[in-house]
Coordinates of C-alpha atoms in Angstrom, one line a residue:
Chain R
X57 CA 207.1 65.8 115.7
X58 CA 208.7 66.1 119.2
X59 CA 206.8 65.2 122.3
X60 CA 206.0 67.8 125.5
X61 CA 204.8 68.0 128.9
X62 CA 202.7 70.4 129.9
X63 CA 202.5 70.6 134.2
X64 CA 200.4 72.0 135.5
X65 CA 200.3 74.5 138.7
X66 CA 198.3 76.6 140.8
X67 CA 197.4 77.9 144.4
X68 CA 194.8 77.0 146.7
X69 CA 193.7 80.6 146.4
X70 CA 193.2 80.0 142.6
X71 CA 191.7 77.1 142.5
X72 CA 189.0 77.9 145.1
X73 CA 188.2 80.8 143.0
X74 CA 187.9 78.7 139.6
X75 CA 185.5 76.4 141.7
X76 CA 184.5 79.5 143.7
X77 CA 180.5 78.9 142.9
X78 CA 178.7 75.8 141.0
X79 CA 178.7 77.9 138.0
X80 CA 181.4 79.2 138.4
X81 CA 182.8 75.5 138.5
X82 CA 180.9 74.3 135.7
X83 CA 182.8 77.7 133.2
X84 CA 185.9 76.6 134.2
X85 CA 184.8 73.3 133.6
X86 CA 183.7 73.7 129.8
X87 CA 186.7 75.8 129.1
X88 CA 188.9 72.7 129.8
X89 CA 186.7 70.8 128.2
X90 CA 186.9 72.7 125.2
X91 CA 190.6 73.7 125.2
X92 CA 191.2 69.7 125.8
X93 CA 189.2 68.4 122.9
X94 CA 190.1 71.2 120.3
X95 CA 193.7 70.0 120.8
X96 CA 192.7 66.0 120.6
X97 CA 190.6 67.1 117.4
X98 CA 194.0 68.7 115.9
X99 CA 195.6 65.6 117.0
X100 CA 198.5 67.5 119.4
X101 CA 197.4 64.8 122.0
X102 CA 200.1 62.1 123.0
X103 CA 198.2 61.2 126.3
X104 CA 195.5 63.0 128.3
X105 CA 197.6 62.3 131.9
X106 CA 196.5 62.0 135.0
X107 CA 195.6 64.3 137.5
X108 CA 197.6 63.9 140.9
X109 CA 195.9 63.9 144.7
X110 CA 196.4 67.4 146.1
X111 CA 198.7 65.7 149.5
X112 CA 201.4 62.9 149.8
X113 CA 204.7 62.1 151.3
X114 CA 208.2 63.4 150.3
X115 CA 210.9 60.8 151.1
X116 CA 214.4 62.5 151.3
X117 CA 218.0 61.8 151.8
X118 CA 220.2 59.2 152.3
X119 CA 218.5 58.2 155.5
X120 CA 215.4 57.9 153.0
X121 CA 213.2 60.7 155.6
X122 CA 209.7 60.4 154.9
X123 CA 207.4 63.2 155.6
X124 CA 204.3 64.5 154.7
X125 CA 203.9 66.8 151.9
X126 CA 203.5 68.9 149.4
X127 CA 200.6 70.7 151.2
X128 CA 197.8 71.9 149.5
X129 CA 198.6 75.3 150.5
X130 CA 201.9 75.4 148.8
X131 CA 202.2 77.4 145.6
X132 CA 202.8 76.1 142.6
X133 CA 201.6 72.7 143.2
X134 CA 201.7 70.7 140.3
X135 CA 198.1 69.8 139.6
X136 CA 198.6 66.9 137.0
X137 CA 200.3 66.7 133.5
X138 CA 198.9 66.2 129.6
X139 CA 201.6 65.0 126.8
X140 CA 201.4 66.6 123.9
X141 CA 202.6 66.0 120.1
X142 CA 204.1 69.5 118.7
X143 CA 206.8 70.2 116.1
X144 CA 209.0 72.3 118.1
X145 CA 209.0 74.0 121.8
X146 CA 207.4 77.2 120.4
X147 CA 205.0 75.3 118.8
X148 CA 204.4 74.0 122.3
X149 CA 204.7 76.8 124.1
X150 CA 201.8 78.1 121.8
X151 CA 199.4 75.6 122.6
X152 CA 199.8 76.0 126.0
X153 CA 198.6 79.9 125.6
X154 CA 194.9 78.5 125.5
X155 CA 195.1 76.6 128.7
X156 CA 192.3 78.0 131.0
X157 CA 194.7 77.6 134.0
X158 CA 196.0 80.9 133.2
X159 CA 193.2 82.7 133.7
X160 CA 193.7 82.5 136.8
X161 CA 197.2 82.8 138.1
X162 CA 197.7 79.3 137.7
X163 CA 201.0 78.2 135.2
X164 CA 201.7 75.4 132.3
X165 CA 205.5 74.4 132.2
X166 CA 206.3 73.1 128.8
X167 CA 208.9 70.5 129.2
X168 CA 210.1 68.6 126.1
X169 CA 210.4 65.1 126.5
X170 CA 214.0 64.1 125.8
X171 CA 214.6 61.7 122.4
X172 CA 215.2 58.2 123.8
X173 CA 216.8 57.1 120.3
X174 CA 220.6 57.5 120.0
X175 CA 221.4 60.7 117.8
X176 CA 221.6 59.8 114.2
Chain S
X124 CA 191.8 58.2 123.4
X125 CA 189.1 59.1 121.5
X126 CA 187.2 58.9 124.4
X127 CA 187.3 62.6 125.1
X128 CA 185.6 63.7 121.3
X129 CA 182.5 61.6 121.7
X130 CA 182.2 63.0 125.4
X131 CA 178.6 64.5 125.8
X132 CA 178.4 67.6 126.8
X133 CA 177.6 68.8 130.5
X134 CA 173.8 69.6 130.9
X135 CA 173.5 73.4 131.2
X136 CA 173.6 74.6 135.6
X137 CA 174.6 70.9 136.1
X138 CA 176.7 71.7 139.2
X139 CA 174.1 74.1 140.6
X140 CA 171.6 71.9 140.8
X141 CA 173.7 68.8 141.6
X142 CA 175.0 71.0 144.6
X143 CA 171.5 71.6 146.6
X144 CA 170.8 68.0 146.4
X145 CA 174.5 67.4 147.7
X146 CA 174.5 70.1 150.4
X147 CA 170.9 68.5 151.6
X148 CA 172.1 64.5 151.7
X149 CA 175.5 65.9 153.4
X150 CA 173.5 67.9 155.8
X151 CA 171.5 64.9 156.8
X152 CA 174.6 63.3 158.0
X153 CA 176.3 66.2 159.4
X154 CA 173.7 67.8 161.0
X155 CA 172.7 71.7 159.9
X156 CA 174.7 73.2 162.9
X157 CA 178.3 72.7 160.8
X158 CA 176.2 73.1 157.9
X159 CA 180.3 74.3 156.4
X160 CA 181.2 71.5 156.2
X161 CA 178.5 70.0 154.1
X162 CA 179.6 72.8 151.9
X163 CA 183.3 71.6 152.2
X164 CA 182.7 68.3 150.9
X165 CA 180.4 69.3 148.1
X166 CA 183.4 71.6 146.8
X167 CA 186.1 69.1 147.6
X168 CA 183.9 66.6 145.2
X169 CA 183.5 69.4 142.6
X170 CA 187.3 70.3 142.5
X171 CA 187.9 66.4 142.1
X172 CA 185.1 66.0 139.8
X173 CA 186.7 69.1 137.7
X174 CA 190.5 67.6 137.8
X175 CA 189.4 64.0 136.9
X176 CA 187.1 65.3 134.2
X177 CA 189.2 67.7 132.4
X178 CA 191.4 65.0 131.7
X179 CA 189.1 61.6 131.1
X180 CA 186.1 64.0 130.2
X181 CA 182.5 63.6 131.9
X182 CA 181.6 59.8 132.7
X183 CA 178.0 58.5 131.6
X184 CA 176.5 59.1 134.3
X185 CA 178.2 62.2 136.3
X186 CA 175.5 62.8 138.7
X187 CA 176.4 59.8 140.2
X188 CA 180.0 60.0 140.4
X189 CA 179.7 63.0 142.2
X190 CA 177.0 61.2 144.7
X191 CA 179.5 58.5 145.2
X192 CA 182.5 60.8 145.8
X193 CA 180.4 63.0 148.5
X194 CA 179.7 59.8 150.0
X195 CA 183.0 58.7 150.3
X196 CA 184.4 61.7 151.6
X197 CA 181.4 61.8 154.5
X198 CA 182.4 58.8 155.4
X199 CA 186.1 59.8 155.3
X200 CA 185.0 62.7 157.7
X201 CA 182.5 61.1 160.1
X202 CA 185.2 58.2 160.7
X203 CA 188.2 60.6 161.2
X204 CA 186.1 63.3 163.5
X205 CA 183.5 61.6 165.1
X206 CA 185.4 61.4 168.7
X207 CA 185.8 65.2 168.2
X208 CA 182.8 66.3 166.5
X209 CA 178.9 65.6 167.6
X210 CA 177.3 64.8 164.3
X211 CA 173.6 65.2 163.2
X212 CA 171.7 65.1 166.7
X213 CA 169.3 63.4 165.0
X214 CA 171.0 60.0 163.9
X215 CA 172.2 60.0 167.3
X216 CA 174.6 57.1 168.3
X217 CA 174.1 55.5 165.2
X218 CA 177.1 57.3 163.2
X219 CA 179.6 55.8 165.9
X220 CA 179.6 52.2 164.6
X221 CA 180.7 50.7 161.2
X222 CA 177.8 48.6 161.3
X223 CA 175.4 51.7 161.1
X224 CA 177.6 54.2 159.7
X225 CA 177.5 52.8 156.2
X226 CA 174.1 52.1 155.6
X227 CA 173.0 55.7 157.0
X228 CA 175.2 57.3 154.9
X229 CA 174.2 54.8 151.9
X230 CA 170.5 55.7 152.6
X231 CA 171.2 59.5 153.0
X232 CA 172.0 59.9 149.6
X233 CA 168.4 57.9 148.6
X234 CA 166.4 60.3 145.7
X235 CA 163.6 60.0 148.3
X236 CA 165.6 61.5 150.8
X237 CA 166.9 64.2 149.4
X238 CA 163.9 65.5 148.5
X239 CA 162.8 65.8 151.5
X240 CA 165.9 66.6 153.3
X241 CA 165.8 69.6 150.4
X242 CA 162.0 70.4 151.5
X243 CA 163.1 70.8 155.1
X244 CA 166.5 73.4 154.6
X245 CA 163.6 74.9 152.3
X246 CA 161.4 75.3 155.5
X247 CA 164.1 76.1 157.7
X248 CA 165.3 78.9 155.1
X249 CA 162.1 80.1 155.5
X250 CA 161.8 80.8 158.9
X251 CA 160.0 84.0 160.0
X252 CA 162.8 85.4 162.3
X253 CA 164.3 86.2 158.9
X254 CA 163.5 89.4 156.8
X255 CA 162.3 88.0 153.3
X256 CA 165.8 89.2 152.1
X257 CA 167.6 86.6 154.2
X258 CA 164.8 84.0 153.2
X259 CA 165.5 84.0 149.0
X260 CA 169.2 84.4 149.6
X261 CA 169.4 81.1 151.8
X262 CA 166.9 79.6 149.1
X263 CA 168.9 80.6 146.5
X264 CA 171.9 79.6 148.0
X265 CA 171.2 76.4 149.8
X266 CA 168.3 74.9 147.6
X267 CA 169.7 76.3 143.8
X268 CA 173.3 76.6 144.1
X269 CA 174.0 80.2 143.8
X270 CA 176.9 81.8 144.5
X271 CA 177.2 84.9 146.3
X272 CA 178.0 87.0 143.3
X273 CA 175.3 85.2 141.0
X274 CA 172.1 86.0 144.4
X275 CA 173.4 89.9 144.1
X276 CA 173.1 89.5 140.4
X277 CA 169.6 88.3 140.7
X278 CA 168.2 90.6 143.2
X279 CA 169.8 93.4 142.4
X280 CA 171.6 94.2 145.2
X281 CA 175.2 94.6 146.7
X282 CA 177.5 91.6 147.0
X283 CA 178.8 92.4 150.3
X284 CA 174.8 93.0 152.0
X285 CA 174.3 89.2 150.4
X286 CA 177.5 88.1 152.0
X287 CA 176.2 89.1 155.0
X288 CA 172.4 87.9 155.1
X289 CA 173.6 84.4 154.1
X290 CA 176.3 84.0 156.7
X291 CA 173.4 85.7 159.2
X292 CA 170.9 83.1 158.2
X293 CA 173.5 80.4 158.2
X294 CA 174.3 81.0 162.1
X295 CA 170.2 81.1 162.4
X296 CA 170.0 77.8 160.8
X297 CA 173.0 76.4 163.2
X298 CA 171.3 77.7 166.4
X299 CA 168.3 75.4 165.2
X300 CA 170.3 72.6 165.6
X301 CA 167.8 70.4 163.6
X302 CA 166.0 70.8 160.2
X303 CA 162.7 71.9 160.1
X304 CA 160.3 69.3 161.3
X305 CA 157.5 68.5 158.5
X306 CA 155.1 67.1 161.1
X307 CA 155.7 70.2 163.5
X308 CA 152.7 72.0 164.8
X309 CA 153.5 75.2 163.1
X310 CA 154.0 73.5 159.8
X311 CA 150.6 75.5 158.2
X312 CA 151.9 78.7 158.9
X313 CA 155.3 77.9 157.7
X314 CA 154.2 76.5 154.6
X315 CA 152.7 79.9 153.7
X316 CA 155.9 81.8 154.3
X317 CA 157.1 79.5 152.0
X318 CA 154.8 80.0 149.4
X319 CA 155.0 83.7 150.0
X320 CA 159.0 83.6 149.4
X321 CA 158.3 81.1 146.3
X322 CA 155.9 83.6 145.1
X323 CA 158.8 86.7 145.5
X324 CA 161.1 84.6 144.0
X325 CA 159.5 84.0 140.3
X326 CA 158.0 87.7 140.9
X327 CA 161.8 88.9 140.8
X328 CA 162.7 87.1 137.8
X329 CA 159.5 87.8 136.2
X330 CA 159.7 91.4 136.3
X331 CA 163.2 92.0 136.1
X332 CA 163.3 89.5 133.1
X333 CA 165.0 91.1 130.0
X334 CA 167.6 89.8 127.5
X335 CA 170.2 92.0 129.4
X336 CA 169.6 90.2 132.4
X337 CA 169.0 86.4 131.7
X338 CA 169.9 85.0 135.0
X339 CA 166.6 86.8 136.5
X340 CA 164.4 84.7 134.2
X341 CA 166.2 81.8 135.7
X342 CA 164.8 83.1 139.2
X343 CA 161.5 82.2 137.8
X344 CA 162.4 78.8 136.6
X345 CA 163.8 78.2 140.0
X346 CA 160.6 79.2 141.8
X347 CA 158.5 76.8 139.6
X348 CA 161.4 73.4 140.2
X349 CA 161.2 74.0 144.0
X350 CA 157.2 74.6 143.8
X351 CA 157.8 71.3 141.9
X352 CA 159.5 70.2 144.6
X353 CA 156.7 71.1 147.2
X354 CA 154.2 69.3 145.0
X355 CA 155.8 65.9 145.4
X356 CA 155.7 65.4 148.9
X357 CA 152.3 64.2 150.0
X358 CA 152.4 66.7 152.9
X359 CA 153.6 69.7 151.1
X360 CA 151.6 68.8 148.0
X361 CA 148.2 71.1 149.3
X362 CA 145.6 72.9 146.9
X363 CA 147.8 76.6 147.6
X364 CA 150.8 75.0 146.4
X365 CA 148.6 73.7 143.2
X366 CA 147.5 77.1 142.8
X367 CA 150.8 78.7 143.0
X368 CA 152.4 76.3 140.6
X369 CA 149.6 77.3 138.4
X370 CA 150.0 80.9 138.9
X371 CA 153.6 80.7 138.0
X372 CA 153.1 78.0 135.0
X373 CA 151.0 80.5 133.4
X374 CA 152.8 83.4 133.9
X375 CA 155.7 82.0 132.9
X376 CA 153.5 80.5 129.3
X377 CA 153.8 84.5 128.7
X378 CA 157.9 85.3 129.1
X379 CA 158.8 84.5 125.6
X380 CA 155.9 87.0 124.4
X381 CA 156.8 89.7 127.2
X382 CA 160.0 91.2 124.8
X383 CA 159.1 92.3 121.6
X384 CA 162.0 91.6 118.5
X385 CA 164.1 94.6 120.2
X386 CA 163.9 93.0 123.5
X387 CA 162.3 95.1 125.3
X388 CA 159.3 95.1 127.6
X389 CA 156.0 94.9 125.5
X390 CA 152.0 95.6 127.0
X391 CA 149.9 92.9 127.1
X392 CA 148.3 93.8 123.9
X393 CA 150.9 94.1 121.7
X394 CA 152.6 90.9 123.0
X395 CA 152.6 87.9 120.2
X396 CA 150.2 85.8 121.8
X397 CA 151.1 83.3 119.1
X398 CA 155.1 83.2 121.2
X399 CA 153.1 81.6 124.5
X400 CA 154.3 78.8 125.4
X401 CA 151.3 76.3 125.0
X402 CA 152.9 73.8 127.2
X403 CA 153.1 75.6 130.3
X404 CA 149.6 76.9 129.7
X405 CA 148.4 73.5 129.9
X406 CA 150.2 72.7 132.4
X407 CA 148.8 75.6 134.5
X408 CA 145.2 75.5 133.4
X409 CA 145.6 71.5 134.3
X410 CA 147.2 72.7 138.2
X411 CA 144.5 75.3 138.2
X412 CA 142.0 72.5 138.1
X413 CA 143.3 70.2 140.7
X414 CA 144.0 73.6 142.6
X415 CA 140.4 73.6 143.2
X416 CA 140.1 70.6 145.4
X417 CA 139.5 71.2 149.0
X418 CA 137.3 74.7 148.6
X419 CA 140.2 76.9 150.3
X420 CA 140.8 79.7 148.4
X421 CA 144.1 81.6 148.7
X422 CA 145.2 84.6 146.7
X423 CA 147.1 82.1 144.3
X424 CA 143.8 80.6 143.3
X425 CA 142.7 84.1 142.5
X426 CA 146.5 85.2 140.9
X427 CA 146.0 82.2 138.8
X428 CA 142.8 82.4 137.8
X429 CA 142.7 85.9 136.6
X430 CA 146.3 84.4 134.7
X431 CA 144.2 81.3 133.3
X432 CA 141.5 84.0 132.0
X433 CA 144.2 86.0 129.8
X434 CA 145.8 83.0 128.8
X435 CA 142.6 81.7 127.3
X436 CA 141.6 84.8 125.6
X437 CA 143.0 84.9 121.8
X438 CA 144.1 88.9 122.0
X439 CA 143.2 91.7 124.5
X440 CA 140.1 92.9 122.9
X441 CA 138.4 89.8 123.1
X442 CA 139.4 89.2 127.1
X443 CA 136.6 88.3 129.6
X444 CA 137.2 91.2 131.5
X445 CA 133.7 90.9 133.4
X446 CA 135.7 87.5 134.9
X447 CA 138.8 89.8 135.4
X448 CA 137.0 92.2 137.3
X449 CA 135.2 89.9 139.5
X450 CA 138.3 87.8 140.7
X451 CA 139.8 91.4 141.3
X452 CA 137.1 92.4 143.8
X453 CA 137.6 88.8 145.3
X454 CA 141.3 89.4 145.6
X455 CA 141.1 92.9 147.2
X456 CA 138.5 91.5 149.9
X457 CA 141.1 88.7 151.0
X458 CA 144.4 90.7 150.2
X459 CA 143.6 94.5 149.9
X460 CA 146.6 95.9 148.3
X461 CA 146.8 99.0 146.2
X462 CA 149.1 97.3 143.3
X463 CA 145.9 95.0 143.1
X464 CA 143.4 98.1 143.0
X465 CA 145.1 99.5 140.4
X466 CA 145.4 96.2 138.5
X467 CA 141.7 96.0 139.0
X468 CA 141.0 99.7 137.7
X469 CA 142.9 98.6 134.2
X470 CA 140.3 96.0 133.9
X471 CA 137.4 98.3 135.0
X472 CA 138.9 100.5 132.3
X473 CA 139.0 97.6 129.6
X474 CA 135.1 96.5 130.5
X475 CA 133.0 99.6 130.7
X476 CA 135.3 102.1 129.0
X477 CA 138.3 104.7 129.9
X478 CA 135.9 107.1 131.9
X479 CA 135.4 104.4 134.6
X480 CA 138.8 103.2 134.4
X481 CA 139.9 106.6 135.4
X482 CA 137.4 106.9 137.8
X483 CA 138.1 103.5 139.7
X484 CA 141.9 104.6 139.2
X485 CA 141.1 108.0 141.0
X486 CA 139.2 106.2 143.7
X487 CA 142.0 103.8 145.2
X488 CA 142.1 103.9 149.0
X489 CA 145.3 103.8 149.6
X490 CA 147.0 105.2 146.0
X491 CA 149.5 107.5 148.0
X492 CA 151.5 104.2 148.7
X493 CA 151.6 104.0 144.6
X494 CA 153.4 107.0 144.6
X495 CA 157.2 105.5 143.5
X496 CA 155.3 103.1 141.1
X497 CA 155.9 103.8 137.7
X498 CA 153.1 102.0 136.5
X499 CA 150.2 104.6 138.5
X500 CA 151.0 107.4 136.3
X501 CA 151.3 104.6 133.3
X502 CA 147.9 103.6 133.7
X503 CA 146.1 107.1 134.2
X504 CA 148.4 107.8 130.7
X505 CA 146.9 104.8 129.4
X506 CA 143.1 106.1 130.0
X507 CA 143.6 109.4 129.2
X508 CA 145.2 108.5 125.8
X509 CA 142.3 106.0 124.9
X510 CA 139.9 108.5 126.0
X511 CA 141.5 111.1 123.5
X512 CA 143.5 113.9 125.8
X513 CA 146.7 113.4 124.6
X514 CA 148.4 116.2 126.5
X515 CA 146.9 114.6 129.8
X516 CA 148.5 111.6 128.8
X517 CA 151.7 113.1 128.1
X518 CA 151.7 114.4 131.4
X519 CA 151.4 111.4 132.8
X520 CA 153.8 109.2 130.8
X521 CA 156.5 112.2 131.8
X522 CA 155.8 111.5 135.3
X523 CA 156.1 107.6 135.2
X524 CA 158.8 108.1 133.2
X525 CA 160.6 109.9 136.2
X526 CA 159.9 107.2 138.2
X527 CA 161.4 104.4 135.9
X528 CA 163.5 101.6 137.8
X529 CA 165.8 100.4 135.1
X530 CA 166.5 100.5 131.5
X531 CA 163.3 98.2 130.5
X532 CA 160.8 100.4 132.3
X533 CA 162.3 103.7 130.9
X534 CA 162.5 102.2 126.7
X535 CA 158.5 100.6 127.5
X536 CA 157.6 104.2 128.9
X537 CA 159.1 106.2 125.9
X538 CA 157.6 104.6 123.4
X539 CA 154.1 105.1 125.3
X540 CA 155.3 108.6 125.1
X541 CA 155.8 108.4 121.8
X542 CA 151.9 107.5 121.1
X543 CA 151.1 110.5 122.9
X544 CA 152.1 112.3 119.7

């Protein structure tokens, strides 16, 4: 078993529409919910993760330039992040297909998590 | 870890009706002319409520999580823009200090006062400048937490005409500046328009309420939580809103029994009477009783009253329709109406036979107004089959069949038809 992050990112656009009504909100709700507990029932979860605040401050450079940002405008913002247990990246990549981000235009980048032991 | 798989479940509309009680604390502080941004924060604590949740799943008690991150965030906002903005005119100075700020805020989101902050956006959404259109769609909005899309759903119309009445009533609610005022001098006259919308309200889910189009049935459980709602204020609590809770408890008893096993629409007699719910008849011959305190009588007494009388009566045969006929006559001397001639010619029909059910029918005033309703034609078929002239009756089911409103009205009238044979 190798370990994965899935990040994952959307739009303002997109996300307004997910949460567009309270019902609305409360689907999209329950299809994370259910997409998030099917894959801790199969065991695939390492660790739920954390979601991240929408704003913060990028510091840059050699003369350590702080400034505000990402916006919440910007596209692709990386909402927050899940680990996940799978036997190879296609395995990965698979579990990922069921993430309700996608429907809407939203993405999950499956990044595996490098080995930290010294090659055999 | 395992956290998440014991996680209950959210309750079914949880962030519909979490968002009118939201929108109404919010709107306390904010005041109703930026009534947006109410909205704002109620959406900015969903969309944090949705990316904290999906991840830790739902905490014990979510209701309040939500409370406590609105509050937060009005706090956030009235400390950031209160040297640009003028806040609720009604809390005057006392959102500029910290040592006001916090308890106001604190005591804004009080059960207590939500309710009634909920009973006055319900008053001020029901202000007669508005066409009735623009009154349910504010209701619905403001007071139930429907979107947009999910109001057009539910009252049949266009997206876009919705779109526009609820912005419309919005700017109408903003030129107000303040909430309705429960003590106001008009508040008699303005409780009545809100009955009357309550009453349009469950009268749009009731008859539009099929298994193809479940979320009009919730219109009418709507209608009976904010009649609820009415009842538990002291000053809105008055015999007509008894009555119309009663009304609707009762008529509401009969949805389960109103589709037969096919789902569709099924006449009175051939519903299951067995598939009433028993609970809500209770419940609405107990509000029917306490109705009657105070000696006013409103149409809702008599609405519910005639409901009470089929809701007793073990199958259609064995109806009182001498009481029927007599609350009829009382109705069409305080609310003439032609829907309630005809209603009461069915029951004339029922008592002394299908001769003088037809001629009652024949003799409605004003029956030229019936003209688009299906149900005119429907009922002359109905006499003229039970008096044995089938091809009359055909006639007439052909012709109420013609002016069928949707898929319901056209299955119930072909099968009519079909008796005809």
């Amino acid at each position: 078993m190798a370990e994965f992050v899935f990040l994952y990112r959307s739009d303002a656009g997109q996300r307004k529409k997910a949460m567009g009504s309270p019902d609305a909100a409360q689907q999209s709700m329950e299809a994370w919910m259910a997409w998030m507990r099917d894959l801790d029932a199969k065991g695939y979860i390492k660790d739920h993760g954390q979601p991240l605040e929408e704003e913060g401050k990028v510091v840059r450079g050699t003369k350590q330039l702080v400034t505000d940002g990402p916006f919440a405008e910007v596209k692709d913002l990386v909402l927050g992040f899940t680990v996940v247990k799978a036997r190879d990246l296609a395995q990965a990549a698979e579990l990922a297909k069921g993430c309700p981000i996608l429907r809407g235009e939203g993405t999950v980048e499956v990044r595996p998590v490098m080995e930290m032991r010294p090659p055999q | 870890m395992t956290t998440y798989a014991r996680e209950p479940a959210l309750s079914a509309h949880f962030f519909r009706r979490e968002a009118a009680g939201l929108v109404a604390a919010l709107t306390r502080i904010f005041g109703v002319h930026i009534l947006a941004l109410a909205e704002d924060v109620v959406h900015d604590a969903f969309c944090r409520a949705m990316e904290v949740w999906k991840v830790h799943g739902v905490p014990d008690n979510p209701a309040a999580w939500l409370m406590a991150t609105a509050r937060n965030r009005a706090l956030d906002v009235v400390r950031r823009q209160r040297t640009a903005r003028t806040f609720a005119p009604e809390l005057g100075r006392l959102l500029e200090t910290e040592w006001t700020l916090a308890p106001l805020v604190e005591e804004a989101f009080q059960q207590g006062v939500i309710r009634d902050e909920q009973l006055r956006m319900m008053f001020s959404c029901c202000h007669p400048g508005l066409r009735v259109e623009a009154q349910l769609a504010l209701v619905l909005n403001l007071l139930c937490g429907f979107g947009a899309a999910e109001i057009a759903g539910a009252l049949l119309s266009g997206r876009a005409a919705v779109e526009k009445r609820l912005s419309r009533g919005k700017r109408s609610l903003a030129r107000a500046r303040v909430l309705f005022d429960l003590g106001a001098a008009e508040f008699a006259e303005r409780l009545s328009t809100v009955h009357r919308a309550l009453y349009l309200l469950f009268g749009e889910g009731y008859h539009g309420a099929s298994s193809a189009a479940p979320v009009r049935a919730e219109l009418c459980e709507e209608a009976l939580r904010l009649t609820a709602l009415l009842r538990a204020h002291p000053v809105t609590a008055t015999p007509a809103t008894d009555a119309l809770a009663a009304l609707m408890c009762l008529h509401a008893a009969r949805l389960p029994g109103r589709l037969d096993g096919a789902g569709d629409l099924a006449a009175l007699g051939d519903q299951d009477r067995s598939r009433w719910d028993r609970r809500l008849v209770d419940e609405g011959l107990a509000l029917l009783a306490r109705s009657a305190k105070g000696g006013e009588v409103s149409t809702y007494h008599l609405e519910a009253a005639i409901a009470a009388v089929h809701a007793r009566a073990p199958s259609l045969e064995a109806t009182d329709w001498h009481a029927i006929v007599a609350l009829y006559d009382r109705l069409l001397a305080l609310s003439p109406s032609p829907v309630v001639a005809l209603n009461r010619a069915v029951a004339i029909g029922q008592r002394d036979g299908a001769e003088r059910g037809l001629a009652a029918t024949r003799a409605i005033a004003d029956a030229e107004r019936l003209s688009g309703y299906p149900f005119y034609p429907a009922a002359l078929g109905e006499l003229e089959l039970r008096r044995g002239d089938r091809a009359a009756a055909r006639a007439h089911f052909h012709h109420a069949l013609s002016l069928a409103r949707n898929g319901a009205e056209r299955r119930f009238l072909e099968k009519r038809l079909a008796c005809c044979e």
